[in-house]
CSV table of C-alpha atoms in Angstrom, one decimal:
chain,number,residue,atom,x,y,z
A,1,MET,CA,-69.0,56.4,16.9
A,2,ASN,CA,-65.6,56.1,18.5
A,3,ALA,CA,-65.3,55.5,22.1
A,4,PRO,CA,-64.5,58.4,24.2
A,5,GLY,CA,-60.7,59.0,24.5
A,6,SER,CA,-59.9,56.9,21.4
A,7,PRO,CA,-58.1,58.7,18.6
A,8,ASP,CA,-60.1,59.9,15.7
A,9,ALA,CA,-59.6,57.9,12.4
A,10,SER,CA,-58.8,61.0,10.5
A,11,ASP,CA,-56.1,61.9,13.0
A,12,VAL,CA,-54.6,58.5,12.7
A,13,LEU,CA,-54.7,58.7,9.0
A,14,GLY,CA,-53.1,62.1,9.0
A,15,GLU,CA,-50.3,61.0,11.3
A,16,SER,CA,-49.6,58.0,9.2
A,17,ARG,CA,-49.5,60.2,6.1
A,18,ASP,CA,-47.1,62.6,7.7
A,19,GLN,CA,-44.9,59.8,8.8
A,20,ALA,CA,-44.9,58.3,5.3
A,21,GLU,CA,-44.1,61.6,3.7
A,22,GLN,CA,-41.2,62.2,6.1
A,23,GLU,CA,-39.8,58.7,5.4
A,24,GLU,CA,-40.3,59.2,1.7
A,25,ALA,CA,-38.5,62.6,1.8
A,26,LYS,CA,-35.6,61.0,3.6
A,27,PHE,CA,-35.5,58.3,1.0
A,28,VAL,CA,-35.4,60.8,-1.8
A,29,GLU,CA,-32.7,62.8,-0.1
A,30,LEU,CA,-30.6,59.7,0.3
A,31,CYS,CA,-31.1,58.9,-3.4
A,32,LEU,CA,-30.0,62.3,-4.4
A,33,GLN,CA,-26.9,62.1,-2.2
A,34,PHE,CA,-25.8,58.7,-3.6
A,35,ALA,CA,-27.0,59.2,-7.2
A,36,GLU,CA,-24.1,59.8,-9.7
A,37,PRO,CA,-24.5,63.3,-11.2
A,38,PRO,CA,-25.4,63.5,-15.0
A,39,PRO,CA,-23.0,65.1,-17.5
A,40,PRO,CA,-22.7,68.9,-17.5
A,41,GLY,CA,-25.7,70.7,-18.9
A,42,GLU,CA,-28.1,67.9,-18.6
A,43,PRO,CA,-31.0,67.9,-16.0
A,44,LEU,CA,-31.6,65.1,-13.7
A,45,SER,CA,-33.6,62.4,-15.4
A,46,PRO,CA,-36.2,61.4,-14.6
A,47,PRO,CA,-37.5,64.5,-12.6
A,48,HIS,CA,-38.6,63.6,-9.1
A,49,ARG,CA,-42.1,64.3,-7.9
A,50,ALA,CA,-42.9,66.0,-4.6
A,51,ALA,CA,-43.8,63.9,-1.7
A,52,ASP,CA,-47.4,65.2,-1.7
A,53,ALA,CA,-48.0,63.8,-5.1
A,54,LEU,CA,-47.5,60.3,-3.9
A,55,THR,CA,-50.8,60.3,-2.0
A,56,SER,CA,-52.8,63.2,-3.4
A,57,GLY,CA,-54.5,63.4,-6.7
A,58,GLU,CA,-52.6,66.5,-7.7
A,59,PRO,CA,-50.6,66.3,-10.9
A,60,PRO,CA,-46.9,65.5,-10.4
A,61,GLN,CA,-44.5,68.4,-10.0
A,62,ALA,CA,-40.8,68.2,-10.6
A,63,VAL,CA,-38.7,68.9,-7.5
A,64,SER,CA,-36.1,70.7,-9.6
A,65,SER,CA,-35.5,71.3,-13.2
A,66,ALA,CA,-32.2,73.3,-12.8
A,67,PRO,CA,-29.2,71.5,-14.3
A,68,LEU,CA,-26.7,70.1,-12.0
A,69,ILE,CA,-23.2,71.0,-13.2
A,70,ALA,CA,-20.7,68.3,-12.3
A,71,PRO,CA,-17.6,66.6,-13.8
A,72,PRO,CA,-18.2,64.1,-16.6
A,73,ALA,CA,-19.4,60.8,-15.3
A,74,PRO,CA,-21.4,57.7,-16.5
A,75,GLU,CA,-25.2,57.7,-16.8
A,76,PRO,CA,-26.9,58.5,-13.4
A,77,ARG,CA,-28.1,55.6,-11.3
A,78,ILE,CA,-30.8,55.5,-8.6
A,79,TYR,CA,-30.0,53.1,-5.8
A,80,THR,CA,-32.8,51.2,-4.0
A,81,ARG,CA,-33.1,51.1,-0.3
A,82,ALA,CA,-31.6,47.7,-0.1
A,83,GLU,CA,-28.6,48.8,-2.1
A,84,LEU,CA,-28.2,51.8,0.1
A,85,ASP,CA,-28.3,49.7,3.2
A,86,ASN,CA,-25.7,47.3,1.8
A,87,ARG,CA,-23.5,50.2,0.6
A,88,ALA,CA,-23.5,52.4,3.6
A,89,GLU,CA,-23.8,51.1,7.1
A,90,PRO,CA,-25.0,53.4,9.9
A,91,GLY,CA,-22.2,55.8,10.7
A,92,GLU,CA,-20.4,55.0,7.4
A,93,ARG,CA,-22.8,56.6,4.9
A,94,PRO,CA,-21.2,59.3,2.8
A,95,GLN,CA,-22.2,62.8,3.4
A,96,ALA,CA,-23.3,65.3,0.9
A,97,GLY,CA,-20.4,67.0,-0.8
A,98,ASP,CA,-18.0,64.1,-0.3
A,99,ALA,CA,-16.3,63.0,-3.6
A,100,GLU,CA,-14.5,59.8,-4.5
A,101,THR,CA,-10.8,60.0,-5.0
A,102,PRO,CA,-10.0,59.4,-8.7
A,103,PRO,CA,-7.8,56.4,-9.5
A,104,ARG,CA,-4.0,56.8,-9.5
A,105,SER,CA,-3.8,56.2,-13.2
A,106,ALA,CA,-6.0,59.3,-13.9
A,107,THR,CA,-3.8,61.8,-11.9
A,108,PRO,CA,-2.2,64.5,-14.0
A,109,MET,CA,1.3,63.6,-12.7
A,110,HIS,CA,1.0,60.0,-13.9
A,111,LEU,CA,-0.4,61.1,-17.3
A,112,ALA,CA,2.5,63.5,-17.8
A,113,ALA,CA,5.0,60.8,-16.9
A,114,SER,CA,3.4,58.3,-19.2
A,115,THR,CA,3.3,60.8,-22.1
A,116,PHE,CA,7.0,61.7,-21.6
A,117,LEU,CA,8.0,58.0,-21.6
A,118,SER,CA,6.1,57.4,-24.8
A,119,LEU,CA,7.7,60.4,-26.4
A,120,VAL,CA,11.2,59.1,-25.4
A,121,MET,CA,10.4,55.7,-26.8
A,122,VAL,CA,9.2,57.1,-30.1
A,123,LEU,CA,12.4,59.3,-30.4
A,124,ALA,CA,14.6,56.3,-29.7
A,125,LEU,CA,12.8,54.2,-32.3
A,126,LEU,CA,13.2,57.1,-34.9
A,127,LEU,CA,16.9,57.4,-34.1
A,128,LEU,CA,17.4,53.6,-34.4
A,129,ALA,CA,15.6,53.6,-37.7
A,130,ARG,CA,17.7,56.5,-38.9
A,131,LEU,CA,20.9,54.6,-38.2
A,132,MET,CA,19.8,51.2,-39.5
A,133,VAL,CA,17.5,51.9,-42.4
A,134,PRO,CA,20.2,53.2,-44.9
A,135,SER,CA,22.5,50.1,-44.4
A,136,LEU,CA,19.4,47.9,-44.4
A,137,VAL,CA,18.2,49.4,-47.7
A,138,GLU,CA,21.6,49.2,-49.2
A,139,ASN,CA,21.9,45.5,-48.2
A,140,ILE,CA,18.4,44.8,-49.7
A,141,ARG,CA,19.3,46.6,-52.9
A,142,TYR,CA,22.7,44.8,-53.2
A,143,GLY,CA,21.1,41.4,-52.4
A,144,TRP,CA,18.4,42.0,-55.0
A,145,TYR,CA,21.1,42.9,-57.6
A,146,ARG,CA,23.2,39.9,-56.7
A,147,GLY,CA,20.1,37.7,-56.9
A,148,GLN,CA,19.3,39.1,-60.4
A,149,LEU,CA,22.9,38.3,-61.5
A,150,ARG,CA,22.7,34.8,-60.0
A,151,ALA,CA,19.3,34.2,-61.7
A,152,GLU,CA,20.6,35.3,-65.1
A,153,TYR,CA,23.8,33.2,-64.5
A,154,GLU,CA,21.8,30.0,-63.8
A,155,LEU,CA,19.1,30.6,-66.4
A,156,SER,CA,21.4,31.4,-69.2
A,157,ASN,CA,23.3,28.1,-68.6
A,158,GLN,CA,20.1,26.1,-69.1
A,159,ARG,CA,19.0,28.0,-72.2
A,160,LEU,CA,22.4,27.9,-73.8
A,161,ARG,CA,22.1,24.1,-73.9
A,162,SER,CA,18.7,24.1,-75.6
A,163,ILE,CA,18.8,27.2,-77.9
A,164,SER,CA,19.6,26.9,-81.6
A,165,ILE,CA,22.7,28.6,-82.9
A,166,ASN,CA,20.6,30.2,-85.6
A,167,SER,CA,19.3,32.7,-83.0
A,168,LEU,CA,22.7,34.4,-82.9
A,169,SER,CA,21.3,37.5,-81.2
A,170,ASP,CA,19.8,35.5,-78.3
A,171,VAL,CA,23.0,33.5,-78.0
A,172,SER,CA,25.1,36.6,-77.7
A,173,GLN,CA,22.9,38.0,-75.0
A,174,LEU,CA,22.8,34.8,-73.0
A,175,VAL,CA,26.6,34.4,-73.4
A,176,SER,CA,27.1,37.9,-72.0
A,177,GLN,CA,24.8,37.2,-69.1
A,178,ARG,CA,26.5,33.9,-68.4
A,179,VAL,CA,30.1,35.1,-68.6
A,180,GLY,CA,29.8,38.8,-67.5
A,181,PRO,CA,29.4,38.2,-63.7
A,182,SER,CA,32.7,36.3,-63.8
A,183,VAL,CA,34.9,38.8,-65.6
A,184,VAL,CA,36.9,41.4,-63.6
A,185,HIS,CA,38.8,44.5,-64.4
A,186,ILE,CA,42.4,44.7,-63.2
A,187,ASN,CA,44.2,48.0,-62.3
A,188,LEU,CA,47.9,48.1,-61.5
A,189,LEU,CA,48.6,51.0,-59.3
A,190,ARG,CA,51.9,52.6,-58.3
A,191,GLU,CA,52.2,54.7,-55.2
A,192,GLU,CA,54.1,57.9,-55.7
A,193,GLU,CA,55.3,60.3,-53.1
A,194,SER,CA,54.0,63.8,-54.0
A,195,LEU,CA,54.6,65.6,-50.7
A,196,SER,CA,57.6,67.7,-49.8
A,197,GLN,CA,59.7,67.0,-46.8
A,198,LEU,CA,57.9,69.7,-44.8
A,199,GLU,CA,54.5,68.4,-45.7
A,200,LYS,CA,55.6,64.9,-44.7
A,201,LEU,CA,56.6,66.3,-41.3
A,202,LEU,CA,53.3,68.1,-40.9
A,203,LEU,CA,51.2,65.3,-42.4
A,204,PRO,CA,52.9,62.1,-41.4
A,205,ASN,CA,49.7,60.0,-42.0
A,206,MET,CA,49.0,61.3,-45.4
A,207,PRO,CA,49.1,58.3,-47.9
A,208,PRO,CA,51.0,58.6,-51.1
A,209,ASN,CA,49.2,59.1,-54.4
A,210,SER,CA,48.2,56.1,-56.4
A,211,LEU,CA,48.9,56.3,-60.1
A,212,LEU,CA,47.4,54.0,-62.7
A,213,GLU,CA,50.3,52.1,-64.2
A,214,GLY,CA,48.5,49.4,-66.2
A,215,GLN,CA,45.2,47.7,-66.7
A,216,GLY,CA,43.8,44.5,-68.0
A,217,SER,CA,41.1,41.8,-67.6
A,218,GLY,CA,40.7,38.5,-65.8
A,219,PHE,CA,38.0,36.0,-64.8
A,220,VAL,CA,37.0,34.1,-61.6
A,221,ILE,CA,37.9,30.4,-61.9
A,222,ASP,CA,36.6,29.1,-58.5
A,223,GLN,CA,34.5,30.1,-55.4
A,224,GLN,CA,37.7,30.6,-53.4
A,225,GLY,CA,38.5,33.8,-55.1
A,226,HIS,CA,41.2,32.7,-57.6
A,227,ILE,CA,41.4,34.9,-60.8
A,228,LEU,CA,43.3,34.0,-64.0
A,229,THR,CA,44.9,36.7,-66.1
A,230,ASN,CA,47.9,37.3,-68.3
A,231,TYR,CA,51.4,37.6,-66.7
A,232,HIS,CA,52.2,40.7,-68.7
A,233,VAL,CA,49.2,42.5,-67.1
A,234,ILE,CA,50.7,42.3,-63.6
A,235,GLU,CA,54.3,41.9,-64.5
A,236,SER,CA,55.5,45.4,-63.3
A,237,SER,CA,55.6,46.0,-59.6
A,238,GLY,CA,52.7,47.8,-58.0
A,239,LYS,CA,49.4,47.3,-56.1
A,240,ILE,CA,46.8,45.2,-57.8
A,241,GLU,CA,43.2,46.3,-57.6
A,242,VAL,CA,40.4,44.2,-58.9
A,243,THR,CA,36.9,45.6,-59.8
A,244,LEU,CA,34.2,42.9,-59.8
A,245,SER,CA,31.2,42.9,-62.1
A,246,ASP,CA,28.9,44.3,-59.3
A,247,GLY,CA,31.2,47.3,-58.7
A,248,ARG,CA,33.1,46.1,-55.7
A,249,ARG,CA,36.8,47.0,-55.5
A,250,VAL,CA,39.1,44.6,-53.7
A,251,GLN,CA,42.9,44.2,-53.3
A,252,ALA,CA,44.5,41.2,-54.9
A,253,ARG,CA,47.7,39.3,-54.3
A,254,VAL,CA,49.8,37.2,-56.7
A,255,ILE,CA,49.6,33.4,-56.1
A,256,GLY,CA,51.9,32.4,-58.9
A,257,VAL,CA,53.0,33.3,-62.4
A,258,ASP,CA,54.2,31.4,-65.5
A,259,PRO,CA,55.9,33.7,-68.0
A,260,THR,CA,56.3,30.9,-70.5
A,261,THR,CA,52.5,30.7,-71.0
A,262,ASP,CA,52.0,34.4,-70.1
A,263,LEU,CA,49.6,33.4,-67.3
A,264,ALA,CA,49.2,34.5,-63.7
A,265,VAL,CA,46.8,33.6,-60.8
A,266,LEU,CA,45.6,36.2,-58.4
A,267,LYS,CA,43.7,35.8,-55.1
A,268,ILE,CA,41.0,38.0,-53.6
A,269,ASN,CA,38.9,37.8,-50.5
A,270,ALA,CA,35.3,38.3,-51.5
A,271,SER,CA,32.0,36.5,-51.2
A,272,GLY,CA,29.3,35.8,-53.7
A,273,LEU,CA,31.7,35.1,-56.6
A,274,MET,CA,30.4,33.3,-59.7
A,275,ALA,CA,33.1,31.2,-61.5
A,276,THR,CA,33.4,30.5,-65.2
A,277,GLU,CA,33.0,27.0,-66.6
A,278,TRP,CA,35.9,25.4,-68.6
A,279,GLY,CA,35.4,24.1,-72.1
A,280,ASP,CA,37.7,21.9,-74.2
A,281,SER,CA,40.0,23.7,-76.6
A,282,ASP,CA,40.9,20.5,-78.4
A,283,THR,CA,37.3,20.2,-79.7
A,284,VAL,CA,37.1,23.7,-81.0
A,285,SER,CA,37.4,23.8,-84.7
A,286,ILE,CA,38.0,26.6,-87.3
A,287,GLY,CA,34.8,28.5,-87.9
A,288,THR,CA,33.5,28.0,-84.3
A,289,PRO,CA,31.8,31.2,-83.1
A,290,VAL,CA,33.4,32.7,-80.1
A,291,TRP,CA,33.0,35.8,-77.8
A,292,ALA,CA,35.6,37.8,-76.0
A,293,VAL,CA,34.8,39.6,-72.8
A,294,GLY,CA,37.0,42.2,-71.2
A,295,SER,CA,37.8,45.8,-70.5
A,296,PRO,CA,39.5,47.4,-73.6
A,297,PHE,CA,40.7,50.9,-72.7
A,298,GLY,CA,39.1,50.5,-69.3
A,299,LEU,CA,35.6,50.0,-70.8
A,300,GLN,CA,34.4,47.2,-68.5
A,301,GLN,CA,32.1,44.3,-69.5
A,302,THR,CA,32.8,44.8,-73.3
A,303,VAL,CA,31.7,41.9,-75.4
A,304,THR,CA,33.0,41.3,-78.9
A,305,PHE,CA,32.1,38.5,-81.4
A,306,GLY,CA,34.1,36.5,-84.0
A,307,ILE,CA,35.1,33.1,-85.1
A,308,ILE,CA,38.1,30.8,-84.7
A,309,SER,CA,40.4,31.6,-87.7
A,310,GLY,CA,43.2,29.1,-87.0
A,311,LYS,CA,44.8,26.8,-84.4
A,312,HIS,CA,48.3,25.9,-83.4
A,313,ARG,CA,49.9,29.2,-84.4
A,314,VAL,CA,53.5,28.7,-83.5
A,315,ASP,CA,55.6,30.4,-86.1
A,316,PHE,CA,55.2,34.2,-86.8
A,317,ARG,CA,58.4,34.7,-88.7
A,318,GLU,CA,56.6,35.1,-92.0
A,319,THR,CA,54.2,37.8,-90.7
A,320,ARG,CA,54.9,41.6,-91.1
A,321,GLU,CA,54.2,42.0,-87.3
A,322,ALA,CA,56.5,39.2,-86.1
A,323,GLN,CA,58.3,41.6,-83.7
A,324,ALA,CA,55.0,42.6,-82.1
A,325,ILE,CA,54.6,39.2,-80.4
A,326,PRO,CA,57.3,38.7,-77.7
A,327,ALA,CA,58.4,35.1,-78.1
A,328,GLY,CA,59.5,34.8,-74.5
A,329,ASN,CA,56.2,35.8,-73.0
A,330,VAL,CA,53.6,34.1,-75.2
A,331,TYR,CA,52.8,30.5,-75.3
A,332,GLY,CA,53.9,28.8,-78.5
A,333,ASP,CA,50.6,27.2,-79.5
A,334,LEU,CA,48.0,29.8,-79.9
A,335,MET,CA,44.4,29.9,-81.2
A,336,GLN,CA,43.7,32.6,-83.8
A,337,SER,CA,40.4,34.5,-84.0
A,338,ASP,CA,39.0,37.6,-85.5
A,339,VAL,CA,37.3,38.9,-82.3
A,340,ALA,CA,38.2,42.5,-81.6
A,341,LEU,CA,40.9,42.7,-79.0
A,342,ASN,CA,42.4,46.0,-77.8
A,343,PRO,CA,44.7,47.1,-74.9
A,344,GLY,CA,42.8,46.1,-71.8
A,345,ASN,CA,41.4,42.9,-73.2
A,346,SER,CA,44.4,40.9,-72.2
A,347,GLY,CA,43.6,38.2,-69.6
A,348,GLY,CA,39.9,38.1,-70.4
A,349,PRO,CA,38.1,34.9,-71.4
A,350,LEU,CA,37.3,33.7,-74.9
A,351,VAL,CA,34.1,31.6,-74.7
A,352,ASP,CA,32.0,29.5,-77.0
A,353,SER,CA,28.2,29.4,-77.6
A,354,LEU,CA,27.7,27.5,-74.3
A,355,GLY,CA,29.4,30.3,-72.3
A,356,GLN,CA,32.4,28.0,-71.6
A,357,VAL,CA,36.0,29.3,-71.6
A,358,VAL,CA,38.0,27.9,-74.5
A,359,GLY,CA,40.9,30.4,-74.4
A,360,VAL,CA,42.5,33.3,-72.6
A,361,ASN,CA,43.0,36.4,-74.7
A,362,ALA,CA,46.7,37.2,-74.9
A,363,ALA,CA,47.9,39.2,-77.9
A,364,ILE,CA,47.2,40.9,-81.2
A,365,LEU,CA,49.4,41.5,-84.2
A,366,GLY,CA,50.6,45.1,-84.1
A,367,ASP,CA,49.8,47.8,-81.6
A,368,ARG,CA,46.1,48.0,-82.6
A,369,PHE,CA,43.4,45.6,-83.6
A,370,GLN,CA,43.7,44.5,-87.3
A,371,GLY,CA,41.3,41.5,-87.2
A,372,ILE,CA,43.9,39.0,-85.9
A,373,SER,CA,43.9,38.0,-82.3
A,374,PHE,CA,45.5,35.2,-80.3
A,375,SER,CA,44.4,33.3,-77.3
A,376,ILE,CA,46.0,30.7,-75.0
A,377,PRO,CA,44.1,27.4,-75.3
A,378,CYS,CA,42.0,26.7,-72.2
A,379,ASN,CA,43.4,23.2,-71.8
A,380,VAL,CA,46.8,24.7,-71.2
A,381,ALA,CA,45.5,27.6,-69.1
A,382,ARG,CA,43.5,25.2,-66.9
A,383,ARG,CA,46.5,23.0,-66.2
A,384,VAL,CA,48.8,25.9,-65.5
A,385,ALA,CA,46.3,27.6,-63.2
A,386,GLN,CA,45.9,24.4,-61.2
A,387,GLN,CA,49.6,24.1,-60.7
A,388,LEU,CA,50.0,27.7,-59.7
A,389,ILE,CA,47.2,27.4,-57.1
A,390,GLU,CA,48.6,24.2,-55.6
A,391,LYS,CA,52.4,24.9,-55.8
A,392,GLY,CA,52.7,28.6,-56.6
A,393,GLU,CA,54.7,27.7,-59.8
A,394,VAL,CA,54.6,25.5,-62.8
A,395,ALA,CA,57.0,22.5,-62.6
A,396,ARG,CA,58.1,22.9,-66.2
A,397,GLY,CA,60.5,20.5,-67.9
A,398,TRP,CA,63.9,21.9,-69.1
A,399,LEU,CA,66.4,20.6,-71.6
A,400,GLY,CA,69.1,23.2,-70.8
A,401,ILE,CA,69.8,24.3,-74.4
A,402,SER,CA,69.6,27.4,-76.5
A,403,MET,CA,67.8,26.7,-79.9
A,404,GLY,CA,67.8,28.2,-83.3
A,405,GLU,CA,65.7,27.7,-86.4
A,406,LEU,CA,67.1,25.9,-89.5
A,407,ALA,CA,68.3,27.9,-92.4
A,408,ASP,CA,66.3,27.8,-95.6
A,409,SER,CA,68.8,25.5,-97.2
A,410,GLU,CA,68.4,23.0,-94.4
A,411,ARG,CA,64.6,22.9,-94.3
A,412,TYR,CA,64.3,20.6,-97.2
A,413,ASP,CA,65.7,17.1,-97.8
A,414,GLN,CA,67.0,15.8,-101.1
A,415,ASP,CA,63.5,15.0,-102.3
A,416,GLY,CA,62.2,18.5,-101.6
A,417,ASN,CA,60.2,17.6,-98.6
A,418,ILE,CA,60.1,19.9,-95.5
A,419,GLN,CA,62.5,18.6,-92.9
A,420,PRO,CA,61.6,19.1,-89.3
A,421,GLY,CA,64.1,20.1,-86.7
A,422,VAL,CA,65.7,22.9,-84.7
A,423,ARG,CA,69.4,23.4,-84.2
A,424,VAL,CA,71.2,23.2,-80.8
A,425,GLU,CA,73.2,26.5,-80.6
A,426,GLY,CA,74.6,26.3,-77.1
A,427,PHE,CA,74.3,25.4,-73.4
A,428,PRO,CA,74.1,27.5,-70.2
A,429,VAL,CA,77.6,28.3,-68.9
A,430,HIS,CA,77.1,28.4,-65.1
A,431,GLU,CA,74.1,26.0,-64.9
A,432,PRO,CA,73.7,22.3,-65.3
A,433,SER,CA,72.2,21.1,-68.6
A,434,PRO,CA,70.3,17.8,-68.9
A,435,ALA,CA,70.8,17.8,-72.6
A,436,ARG,CA,74.6,18.3,-72.3
A,437,ASP,CA,74.8,15.7,-69.6
A,438,ALA,CA,72.9,13.2,-72.0
A,439,GLY,CA,75.5,13.8,-74.7
A,440,LEU,CA,74.0,16.4,-77.1
A,441,GLN,CA,76.4,18.7,-78.8
A,442,VAL,CA,76.3,22.2,-80.4
A,443,GLY,CA,75.2,21.8,-84.0
A,444,ASP,CA,73.0,18.8,-83.5
A,445,ILE,CA,69.5,19.0,-85.1
A,446,LEU,CA,66.7,17.9,-82.9
A,447,VAL,CA,64.0,16.3,-85.1
A,448,HIS,CA,61.5,14.6,-82.7
A,449,PHE,CA,60.6,14.7,-79.0
A,450,GLU,CA,58.8,11.5,-77.8
A,451,ASP,CA,57.9,10.5,-81.4
A,452,LYS,CA,56.4,14.0,-82.1
A,453,PRO,CA,58.0,15.9,-84.9
A,454,ILE,CA,59.7,19.2,-84.1
A,455,HIS,CA,58.9,22.0,-86.6
A,456,SER,CA,60.0,25.0,-84.6
A,457,SER,CA,61.7,26.0,-81.4
A,458,SER,CA,58.5,27.2,-80.0
A,459,GLU,CA,56.9,23.9,-80.6
A,460,LEU,CA,59.8,22.1,-78.9
A,461,MET,CA,59.4,24.5,-75.9
A,462,ARG,CA,55.8,23.6,-75.7
A,463,LEU,CA,56.4,19.8,-75.8
A,464,ILE,CA,59.1,20.2,-73.1
A,465,GLY,CA,56.9,22.4,-71.0
A,466,GLU,CA,54.1,19.9,-71.0
A,467,THR,CA,56.3,17.1,-69.7
A,468,GLU,CA,56.7,16.7,-66.0
A,469,VAL,CA,60.1,17.4,-64.3
A,470,GLY,CA,62.2,14.2,-63.8
A,471,THR,CA,60.5,12.4,-66.7
A,472,PRO,CA,62.9,10.6,-69.1
A,473,ALA,CA,62.2,11.8,-72.7
A,474,VAL,CA,63.5,10.2,-75.9
A,475,VAL,CA,64.9,12.9,-78.2
A,476,GLY,CA,65.8,12.1,-81.9
A,477,PHE,CA,68.6,14.2,-83.5
A,478,LEU,CA,70.7,14.4,-86.6
A,479,ARG,CA,74.5,14.5,-86.3
A,480,ASN,CA,76.6,14.4,-89.5
A,481,ALA,CA,73.4,13.3,-91.3
A,482,GLN,CA,73.0,10.3,-89.1
A,483,LEU,CA,69.8,9.9,-87.1
A,484,SER,CA,70.3,8.9,-83.4
A,485,GLU,CA,68.2,8.9,-80.2
A,486,VAL,CA,69.1,9.8,-76.7
A,487,LYS,CA,67.2,9.6,-73.4
A,488,ILE,CA,67.2,12.8,-71.4
A,489,ILE,CA,65.8,13.2,-67.9
A,490,LEU,CA,64.2,16.6,-67.9
A,491,GLY,CA,65.3,19.2,-65.3
A,492,LYS,CA,63.2,22.0,-63.8
A,493,ARG,CA,63.0,25.5,-65.1
A,494,GLU,CA,63.3,28.1,-62.3
A,495,ILE,CA,60.7,30.8,-62.5
A,496,GLY,CA,60.1,33.2,-59.7
A,497,LEU,CA,57.4,35.6,-58.6
A,498,PRO,CA,57.6,39.3,-59.7
A,499,LYS,CA,59.1,41.6,-57.1
């Protein structure tokens, strides 16, 4: 029994239960307020039970099964009472309906600005690629092509030294690869005014037309851009245009010319040049296989094959085509071959099976190829080219005489042997003459020059030309059938550049 006035136990229990239910309801309400809503279309998980179910034996009932539509958010989280106390102090707890302000980076204005900036950067990159890619691709393709030429150039040099001459087809291909990158095509252009006076006034900056005046071949002899060709190729006045083996076209200027040997040196400004290699024309013998590379009739990089047919060709008087070879412009000691040469081949190299230059193609008999071609020996061409590069001219010796060949009755002595010699026919009128100053007279027969017999005037010109200016030379001559000698100090032959 309870004492009178004391509370009944059931009442106390009921009040405690009511108080617990109220506190639990408040706790659930706070959890619902601070819980992050689930994604749209999904119910709250797990469903909350009613407060009565915590103490009664009734089955649990969900407070609500209706879905809570809210903006997308992470998985819902139920905070404990301790977390709630730490998160929201009294007077600072968030109220229902309050929403957190989204971060600045998620605002529509910032997203639009970021998208616009990205679009501008992409467009700028596309424009830059449009401007740079063509030239970059062109440089890559050109570099690849130049690398291929360089690889063939180097590899052919190694294989040419090890391959057997029996493999003629392989040798021809390797020679072409070895020499081809060094051979150039030469165009001689002449500018011609084709505009009327009125058109010149209306179009003052219109350039004149360029007409093709001549063409020939040449080859690179060093990395500095020097090109060797024939003098008669660039003899006439005009603009000189050189086409390289890779297709580049560059302007060339004349460094020096030597009409006596029919040689000229040009200079171009270009990179990546591949020079030829000099051989030795003195060791070349009759029957040696040779190749000629050039541009006959403008057909660039044409290769023809033949053999050396003869050497020291100095006298063409007995040939039917003697007039076809201008004596004043062709060197007097030529190599003969049967390689096919045609107009446009002049100035190109004649090479051996090692791809080395042994001659410079200069002339043919007649106005078309007949199986007889002539080339300037490389030992002469190399020496002349070096002097033209260093001095702009060849310091060639000069006797100061006009010469003539002996008559048939004078060619043989009393025993029927061929008698060497050329006749002195005159001296320059208004110029000094070393031969006249030394005592030679008209009618004297020159028989030897420095102990070398003189068989023709062209041979004597070659011997004089190979002697340095100012050198004393001993010349043997016949006067009244008496052999005498005289020492002559050679003068200098004056040769200028073409205008």
